[in-house]
mmCIF file of C-alpha atoms in Angstrom:
data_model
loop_
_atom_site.group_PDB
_atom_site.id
_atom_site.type_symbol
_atom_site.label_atom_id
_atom_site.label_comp_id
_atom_site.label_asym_id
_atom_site.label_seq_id
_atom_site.Cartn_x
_atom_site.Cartn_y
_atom_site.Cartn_z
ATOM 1 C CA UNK A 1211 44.716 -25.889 2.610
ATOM 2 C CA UNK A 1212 43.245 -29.218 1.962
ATOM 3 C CA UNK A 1213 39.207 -29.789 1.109
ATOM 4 C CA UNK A 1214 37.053 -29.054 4.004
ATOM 5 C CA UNK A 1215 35.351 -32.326 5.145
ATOM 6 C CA UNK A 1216 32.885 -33.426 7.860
ATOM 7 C CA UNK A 1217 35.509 -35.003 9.892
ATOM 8 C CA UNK A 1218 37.716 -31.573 9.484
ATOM 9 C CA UNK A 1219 34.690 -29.947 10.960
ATOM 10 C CA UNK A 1220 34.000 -33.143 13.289
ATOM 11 C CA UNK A 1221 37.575 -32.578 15.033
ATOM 12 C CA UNK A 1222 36.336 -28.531 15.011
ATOM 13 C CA UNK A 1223 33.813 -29.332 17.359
ATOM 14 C CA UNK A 1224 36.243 -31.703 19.290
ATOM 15 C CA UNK A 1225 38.460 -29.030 19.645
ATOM 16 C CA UNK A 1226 36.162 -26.058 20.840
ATOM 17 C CA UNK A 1227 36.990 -24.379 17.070
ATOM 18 C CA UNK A 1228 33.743 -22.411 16.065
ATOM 19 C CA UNK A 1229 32.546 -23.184 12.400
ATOM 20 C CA UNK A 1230 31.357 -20.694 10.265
ATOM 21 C CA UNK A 1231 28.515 -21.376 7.648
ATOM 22 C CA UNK A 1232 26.576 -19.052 4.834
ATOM 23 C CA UNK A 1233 24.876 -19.368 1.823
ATOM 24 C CA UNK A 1234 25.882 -19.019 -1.522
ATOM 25 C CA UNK A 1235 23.703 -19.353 -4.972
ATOM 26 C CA UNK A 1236 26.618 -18.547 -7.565
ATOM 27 C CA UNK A 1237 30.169 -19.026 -8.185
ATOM 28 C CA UNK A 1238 31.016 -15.763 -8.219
ATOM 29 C CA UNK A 1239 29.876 -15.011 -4.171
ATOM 30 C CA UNK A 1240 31.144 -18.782 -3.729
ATOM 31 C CA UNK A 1241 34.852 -17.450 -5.010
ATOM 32 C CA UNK A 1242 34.577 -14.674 -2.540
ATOM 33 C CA UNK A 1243 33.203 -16.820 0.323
ATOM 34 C CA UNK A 1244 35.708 -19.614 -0.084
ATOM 35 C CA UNK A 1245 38.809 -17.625 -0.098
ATOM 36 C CA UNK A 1246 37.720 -15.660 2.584
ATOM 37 C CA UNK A 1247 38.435 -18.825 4.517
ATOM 38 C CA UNK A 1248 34.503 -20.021 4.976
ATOM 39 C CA UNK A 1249 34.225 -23.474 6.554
ATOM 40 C CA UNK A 1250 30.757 -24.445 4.545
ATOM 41 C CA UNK A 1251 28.740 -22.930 2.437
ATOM 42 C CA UNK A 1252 25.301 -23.961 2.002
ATOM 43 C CA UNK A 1253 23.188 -23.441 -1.144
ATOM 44 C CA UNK A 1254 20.044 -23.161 0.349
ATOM 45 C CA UNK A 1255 16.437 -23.166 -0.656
ATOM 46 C CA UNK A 1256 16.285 -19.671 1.033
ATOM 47 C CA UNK A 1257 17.015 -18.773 -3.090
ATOM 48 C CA UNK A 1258 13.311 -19.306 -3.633
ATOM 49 C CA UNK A 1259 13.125 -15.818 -1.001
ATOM 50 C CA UNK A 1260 16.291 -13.992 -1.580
ATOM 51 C CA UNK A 1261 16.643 -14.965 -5.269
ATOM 52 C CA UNK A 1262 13.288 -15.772 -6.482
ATOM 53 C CA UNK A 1263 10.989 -13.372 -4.684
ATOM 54 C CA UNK A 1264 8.412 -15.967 -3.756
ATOM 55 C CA UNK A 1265 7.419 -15.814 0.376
ATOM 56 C CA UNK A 1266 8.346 -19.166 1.358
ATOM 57 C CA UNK A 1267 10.598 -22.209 0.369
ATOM 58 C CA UNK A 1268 7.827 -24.591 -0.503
ATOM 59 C CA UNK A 1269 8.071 -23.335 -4.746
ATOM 60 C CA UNK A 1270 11.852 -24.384 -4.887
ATOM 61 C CA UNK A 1271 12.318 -27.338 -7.114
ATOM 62 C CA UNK A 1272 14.757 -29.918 -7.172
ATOM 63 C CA UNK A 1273 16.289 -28.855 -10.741
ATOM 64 C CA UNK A 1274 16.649 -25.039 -9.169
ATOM 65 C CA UNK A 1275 18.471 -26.648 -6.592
ATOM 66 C CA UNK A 1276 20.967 -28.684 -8.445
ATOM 67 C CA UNK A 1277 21.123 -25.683 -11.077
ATOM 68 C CA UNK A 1278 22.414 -23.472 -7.953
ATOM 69 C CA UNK A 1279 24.694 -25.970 -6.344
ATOM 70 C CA UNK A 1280 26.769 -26.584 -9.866
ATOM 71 C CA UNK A 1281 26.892 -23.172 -10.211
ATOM 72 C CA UNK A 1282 28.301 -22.862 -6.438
ATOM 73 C CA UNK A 1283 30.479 -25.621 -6.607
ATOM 74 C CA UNK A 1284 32.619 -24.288 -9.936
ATOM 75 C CA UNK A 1285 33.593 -21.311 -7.312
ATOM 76 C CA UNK A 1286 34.732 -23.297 -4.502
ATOM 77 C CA UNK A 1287 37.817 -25.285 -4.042
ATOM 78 C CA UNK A 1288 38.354 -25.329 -0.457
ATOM 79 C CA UNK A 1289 35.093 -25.072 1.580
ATOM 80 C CA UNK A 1290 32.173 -28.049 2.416
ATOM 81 C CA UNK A 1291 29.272 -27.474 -0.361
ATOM 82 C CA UNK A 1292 25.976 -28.301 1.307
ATOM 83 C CA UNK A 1293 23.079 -28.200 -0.937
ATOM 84 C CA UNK A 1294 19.547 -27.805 0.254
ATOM 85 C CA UNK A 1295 16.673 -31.220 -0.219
ATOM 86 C CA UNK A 1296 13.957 -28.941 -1.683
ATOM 87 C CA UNK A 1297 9.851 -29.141 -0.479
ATOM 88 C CA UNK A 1298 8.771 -32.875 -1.203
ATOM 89 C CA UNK A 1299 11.972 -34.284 -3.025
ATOM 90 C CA UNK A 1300 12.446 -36.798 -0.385
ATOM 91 C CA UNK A 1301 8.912 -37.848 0.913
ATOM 92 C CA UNK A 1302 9.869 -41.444 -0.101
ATOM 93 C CA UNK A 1303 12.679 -43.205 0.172
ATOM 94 C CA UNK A 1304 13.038 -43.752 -3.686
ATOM 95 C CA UNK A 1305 12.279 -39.840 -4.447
ATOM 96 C CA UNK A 1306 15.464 -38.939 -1.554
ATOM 97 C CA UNK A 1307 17.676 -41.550 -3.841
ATOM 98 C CA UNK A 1308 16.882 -40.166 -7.026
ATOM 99 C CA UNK A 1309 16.758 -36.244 -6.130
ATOM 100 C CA UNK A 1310 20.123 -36.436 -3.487
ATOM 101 C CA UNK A 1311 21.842 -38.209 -6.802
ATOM 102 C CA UNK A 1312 20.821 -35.218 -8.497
ATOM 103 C CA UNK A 1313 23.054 -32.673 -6.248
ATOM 104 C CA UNK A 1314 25.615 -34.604 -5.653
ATOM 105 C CA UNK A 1315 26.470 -34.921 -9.109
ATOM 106 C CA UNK A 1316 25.719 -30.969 -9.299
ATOM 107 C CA UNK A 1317 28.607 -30.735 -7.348
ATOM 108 C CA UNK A 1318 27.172 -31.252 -3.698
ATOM 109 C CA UNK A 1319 29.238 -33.244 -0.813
ATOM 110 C CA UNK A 1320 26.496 -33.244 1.268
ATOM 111 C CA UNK A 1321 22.526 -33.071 1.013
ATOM 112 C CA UNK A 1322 20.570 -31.334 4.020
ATOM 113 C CA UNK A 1323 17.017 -32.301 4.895
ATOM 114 C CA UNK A 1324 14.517 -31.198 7.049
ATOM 115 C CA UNK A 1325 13.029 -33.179 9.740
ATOM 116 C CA UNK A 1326 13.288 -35.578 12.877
ATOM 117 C CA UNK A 1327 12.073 -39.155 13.450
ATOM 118 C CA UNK A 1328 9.791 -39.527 10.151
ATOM 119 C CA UNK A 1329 13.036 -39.491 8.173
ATOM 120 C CA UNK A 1330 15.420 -42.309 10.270
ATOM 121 C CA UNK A 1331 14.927 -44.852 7.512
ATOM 122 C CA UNK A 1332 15.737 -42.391 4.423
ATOM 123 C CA UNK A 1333 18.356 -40.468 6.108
ATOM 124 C CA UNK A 1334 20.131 -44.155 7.098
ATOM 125 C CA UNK A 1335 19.764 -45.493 3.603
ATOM 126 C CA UNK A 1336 20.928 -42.880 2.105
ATOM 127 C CA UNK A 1337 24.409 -43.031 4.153
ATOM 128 C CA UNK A 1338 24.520 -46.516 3.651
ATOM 129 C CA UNK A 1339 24.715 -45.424 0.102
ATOM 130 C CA UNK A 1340 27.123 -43.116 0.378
ATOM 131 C CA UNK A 1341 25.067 -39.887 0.191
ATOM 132 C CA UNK A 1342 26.208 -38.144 3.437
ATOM 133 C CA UNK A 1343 23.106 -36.315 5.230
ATOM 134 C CA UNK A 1344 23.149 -33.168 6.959
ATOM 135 C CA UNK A 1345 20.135 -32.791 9.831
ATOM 136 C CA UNK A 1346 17.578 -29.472 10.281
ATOM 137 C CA UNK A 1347 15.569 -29.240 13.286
ATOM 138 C CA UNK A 1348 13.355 -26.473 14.635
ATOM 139 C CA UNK A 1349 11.967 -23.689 12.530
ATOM 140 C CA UNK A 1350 12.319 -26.074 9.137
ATOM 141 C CA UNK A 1351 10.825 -23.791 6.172
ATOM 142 C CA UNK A 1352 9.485 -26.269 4.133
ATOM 143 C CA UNK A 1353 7.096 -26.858 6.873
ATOM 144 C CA UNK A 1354 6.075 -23.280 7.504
ATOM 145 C CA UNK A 1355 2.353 -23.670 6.702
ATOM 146 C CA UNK A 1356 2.090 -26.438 8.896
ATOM 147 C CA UNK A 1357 4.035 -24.498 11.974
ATOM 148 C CA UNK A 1358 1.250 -21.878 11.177
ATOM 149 C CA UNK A 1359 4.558 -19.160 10.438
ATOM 150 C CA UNK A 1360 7.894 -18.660 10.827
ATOM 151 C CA UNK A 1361 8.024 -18.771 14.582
ATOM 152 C CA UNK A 1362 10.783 -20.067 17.170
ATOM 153 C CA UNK A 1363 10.589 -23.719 18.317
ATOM 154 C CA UNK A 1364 11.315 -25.329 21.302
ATOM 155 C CA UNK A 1365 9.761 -23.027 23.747
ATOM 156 C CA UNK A 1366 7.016 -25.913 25.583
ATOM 157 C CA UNK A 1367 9.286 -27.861 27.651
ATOM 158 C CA UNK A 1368 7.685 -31.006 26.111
ATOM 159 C CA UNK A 1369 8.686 -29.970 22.951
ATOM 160 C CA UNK A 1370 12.707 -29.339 23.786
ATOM 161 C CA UNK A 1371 12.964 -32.942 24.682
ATOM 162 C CA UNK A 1372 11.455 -34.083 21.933
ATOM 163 C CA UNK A 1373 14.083 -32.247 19.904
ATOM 164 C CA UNK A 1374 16.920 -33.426 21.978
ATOM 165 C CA UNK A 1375 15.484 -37.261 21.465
ATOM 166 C CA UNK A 1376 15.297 -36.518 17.917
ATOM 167 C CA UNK A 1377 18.675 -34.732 17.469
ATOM 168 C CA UNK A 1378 20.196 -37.856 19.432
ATOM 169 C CA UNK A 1379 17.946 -40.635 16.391
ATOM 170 C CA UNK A 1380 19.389 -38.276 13.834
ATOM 171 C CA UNK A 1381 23.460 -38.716 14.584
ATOM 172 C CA UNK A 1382 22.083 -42.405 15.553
ATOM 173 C CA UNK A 1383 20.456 -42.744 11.619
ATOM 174 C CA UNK A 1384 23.913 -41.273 10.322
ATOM 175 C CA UNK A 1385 23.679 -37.688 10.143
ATOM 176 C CA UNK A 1386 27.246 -36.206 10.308
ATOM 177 C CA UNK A 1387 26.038 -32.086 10.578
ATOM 178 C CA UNK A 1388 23.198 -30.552 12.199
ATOM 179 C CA UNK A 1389 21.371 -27.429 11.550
ATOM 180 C CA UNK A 1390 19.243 -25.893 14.267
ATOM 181 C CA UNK A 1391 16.609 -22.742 13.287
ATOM 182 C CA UNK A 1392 14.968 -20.042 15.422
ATOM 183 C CA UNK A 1393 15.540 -22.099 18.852
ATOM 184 C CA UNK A 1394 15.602 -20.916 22.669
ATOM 185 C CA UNK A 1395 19.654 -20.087 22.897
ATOM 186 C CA UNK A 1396 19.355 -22.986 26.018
ATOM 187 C CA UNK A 1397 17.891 -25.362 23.778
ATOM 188 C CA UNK A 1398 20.389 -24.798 21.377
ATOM 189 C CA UNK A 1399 23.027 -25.434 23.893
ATOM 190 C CA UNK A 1400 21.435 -29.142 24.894
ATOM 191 C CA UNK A 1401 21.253 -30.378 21.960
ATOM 192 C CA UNK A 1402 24.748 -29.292 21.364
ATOM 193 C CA UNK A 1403 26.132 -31.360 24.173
ATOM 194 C CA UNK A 1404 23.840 -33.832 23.333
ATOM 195 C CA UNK A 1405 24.967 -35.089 20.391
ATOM 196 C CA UNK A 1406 28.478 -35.875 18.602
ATOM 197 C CA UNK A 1407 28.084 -34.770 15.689
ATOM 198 C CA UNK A 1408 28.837 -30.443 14.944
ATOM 199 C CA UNK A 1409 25.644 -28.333 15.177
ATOM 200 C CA UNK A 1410 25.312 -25.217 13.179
ATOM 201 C CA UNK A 1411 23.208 -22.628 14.743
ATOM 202 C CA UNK A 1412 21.065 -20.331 13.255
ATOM 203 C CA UNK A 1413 18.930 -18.069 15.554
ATOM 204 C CA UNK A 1414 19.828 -20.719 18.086
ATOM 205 C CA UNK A 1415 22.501 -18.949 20.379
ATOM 206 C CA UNK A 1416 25.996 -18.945 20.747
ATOM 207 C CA UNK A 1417 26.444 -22.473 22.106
ATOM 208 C CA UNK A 1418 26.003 -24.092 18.811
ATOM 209 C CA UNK A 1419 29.489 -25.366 17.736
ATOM 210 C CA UNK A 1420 29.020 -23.257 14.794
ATOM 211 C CA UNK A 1421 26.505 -20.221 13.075
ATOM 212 C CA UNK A 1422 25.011 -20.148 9.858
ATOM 213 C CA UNK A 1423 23.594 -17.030 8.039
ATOM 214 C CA UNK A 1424 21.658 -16.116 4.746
ATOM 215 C CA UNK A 1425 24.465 -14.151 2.648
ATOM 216 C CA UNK A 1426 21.775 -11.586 1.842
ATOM 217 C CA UNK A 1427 21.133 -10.732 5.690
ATOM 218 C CA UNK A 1428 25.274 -11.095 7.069
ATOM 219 C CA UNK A 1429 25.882 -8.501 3.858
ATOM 220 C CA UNK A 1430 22.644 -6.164 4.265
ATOM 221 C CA UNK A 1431 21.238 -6.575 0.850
ATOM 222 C CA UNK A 1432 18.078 -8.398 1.559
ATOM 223 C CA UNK A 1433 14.924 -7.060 0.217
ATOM 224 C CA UNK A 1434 12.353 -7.492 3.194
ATOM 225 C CA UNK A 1435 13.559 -7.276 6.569
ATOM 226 C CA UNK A 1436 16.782 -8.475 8.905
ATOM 227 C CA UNK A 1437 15.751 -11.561 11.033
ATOM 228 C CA UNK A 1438 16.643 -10.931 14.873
ATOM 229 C CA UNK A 1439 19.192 -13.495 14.319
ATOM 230 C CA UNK A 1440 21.102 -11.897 11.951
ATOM 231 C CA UNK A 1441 24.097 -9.138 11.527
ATOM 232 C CA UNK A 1442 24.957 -6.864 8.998
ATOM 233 C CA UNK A 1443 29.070 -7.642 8.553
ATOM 234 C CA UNK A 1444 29.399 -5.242 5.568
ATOM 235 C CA UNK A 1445 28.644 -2.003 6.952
ATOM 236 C CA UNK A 1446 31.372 -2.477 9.512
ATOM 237 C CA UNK A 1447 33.653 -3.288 6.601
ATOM 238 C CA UNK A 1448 32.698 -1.821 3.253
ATOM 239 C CA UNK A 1449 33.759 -4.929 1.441
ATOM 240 C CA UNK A 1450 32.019 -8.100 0.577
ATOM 241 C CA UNK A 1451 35.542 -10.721 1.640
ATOM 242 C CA UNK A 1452 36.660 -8.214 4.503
ATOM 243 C CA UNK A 1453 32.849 -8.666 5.647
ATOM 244 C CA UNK A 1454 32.925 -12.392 5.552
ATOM 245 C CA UNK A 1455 36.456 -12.355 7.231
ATOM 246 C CA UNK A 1456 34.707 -10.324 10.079
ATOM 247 C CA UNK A 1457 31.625 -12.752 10.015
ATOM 248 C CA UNK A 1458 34.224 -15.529 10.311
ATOM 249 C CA UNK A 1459 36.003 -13.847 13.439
ATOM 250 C CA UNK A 1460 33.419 -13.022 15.035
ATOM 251 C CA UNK A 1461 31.799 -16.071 15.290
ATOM 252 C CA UNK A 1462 35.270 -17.880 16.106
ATOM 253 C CA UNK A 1463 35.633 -15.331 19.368
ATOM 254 C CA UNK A 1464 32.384 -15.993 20.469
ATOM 255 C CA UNK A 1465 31.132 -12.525 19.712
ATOM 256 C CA UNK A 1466 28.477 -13.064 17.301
ATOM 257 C CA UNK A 1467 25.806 -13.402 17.922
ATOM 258 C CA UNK A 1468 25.448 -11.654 20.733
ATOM 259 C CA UNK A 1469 22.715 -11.125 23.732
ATOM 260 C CA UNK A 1470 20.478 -8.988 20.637
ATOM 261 C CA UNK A 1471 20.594 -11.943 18.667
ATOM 262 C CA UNK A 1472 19.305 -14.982 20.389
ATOM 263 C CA UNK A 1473 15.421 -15.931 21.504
ATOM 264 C CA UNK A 1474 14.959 -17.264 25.123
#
């Protein structure tokens, strides 16, 4: 198969194909991932949590992140690397230039950012560049202390149309993928027929056009607790590519996640 691009997941989304997302830190688990037929994998900031043992995202640096993503991309050859913006690398316009540079020469082929209307301008400069942007609204990490916790999104009716309207300035600014965190499973479904462009769900129901997952939590292995959201794909296999595969099916029949896994 061909490189996995945007526009292959684009026409996914046109189609009715589910996409299937998870993160990845090394080249080894990238190996695995890719040839277990992965769409995307995402090297997330979540390595501060899983990898580093801090309690939030906010330590992550930009040179962590590019480390990571180089690592990831020597162990791909088929499947979309996305790599992570890290706490405060793109508060200006210049620092988004300079630090989305950074991963895309690490092997990135497209930078993910957290935020809605603050970050039109940066997100539609940086595409005019040619740094493709991928979007993050609703539970977005980085901004944990501010959200007062990690806590679902969306709920106030007020506050779901302000994330439609902002999903809607995002694909307007240039954003080609969407993430969406920790979101009422109806919200998630809006702002999925809202907008053009693929969303990628996580904790945000089944009508996202596709589901990401931490590859600690979809394997079992992570060290604090499972988020509501997720699944653990290896005990119902017993190996690490036969879980994925399952991960990978599941979400293409519709079948994860389930009624257990969504928040209303």
């Amino acid at each position: 198969m061909a490189k996995i691009t945007t526009s292959r997941l684009l026409k996914m989304k046109e189609q009715g194909e589910k996409i299937s997302t998870i993160t990845a830190y090394d080249a080894s688990f990238a190996k695995i991932f890719d040839q277990a037929g992965i769409h995307a994998i995402l090297i997330g900031d979540s390595l501060g949590m899983v990898l580093q043992g801090e309690n939030d995202t906010v330590p992550v640096t930009i040179e962590d992140m590019a480390y990571h993503t180089r690592c990831v991309s020597k162990g791909v050859e088929e499947t979309l690397v996305i790599s992570d913006m890290p706490f405060m690398s793109y508060a200006t316009k210049e620092q988004a230039f300079v630090n989305a540079t950074k991963l895309m020469q690490a092997g990135a082929n497209i930078v993910k950012m957290e935020g809605g209307s603050w970050l039109i301008e940066t997100i539609s400069s940086l595409v005019e560049r040619g740094i493709p942007v991928c979007g993050h609204l609703g539970l977005t990490p980085q901004s944990v202390h501010v959200l007062g916790g990690f806590k679902v999104q969306g709920r106030e009716q007020d506050k779901a149309l302000e994330m439609i309207a902002q999903a809607k300035e995002l694909e307007q600014a240039g954003v080609q993928l969407l993430v969406l965190e920790c979101i009422p499973a109806e919200l998630g479904k809006a702002i999925s027929e809202a907008v053009n462009i693929p969303t990628i769900g996580i904790g945000a129901g089944k009508d996202t056009d596709g589901q990401i997952l931490v590859m600690h939590d979809a394997l079992g292995i992570s060290c604090s607790y499972m988020p509501k959201f997720s699944r653990n794909f290896l005990v119902d296999t017993g190996d690490i590519k036969k879980a994925i595969e399952l991960y990978i099916s599941e979400v293409s029949k519709g079948n994860f996640p389930g009624p257990e896994h969504i928040f209303k």
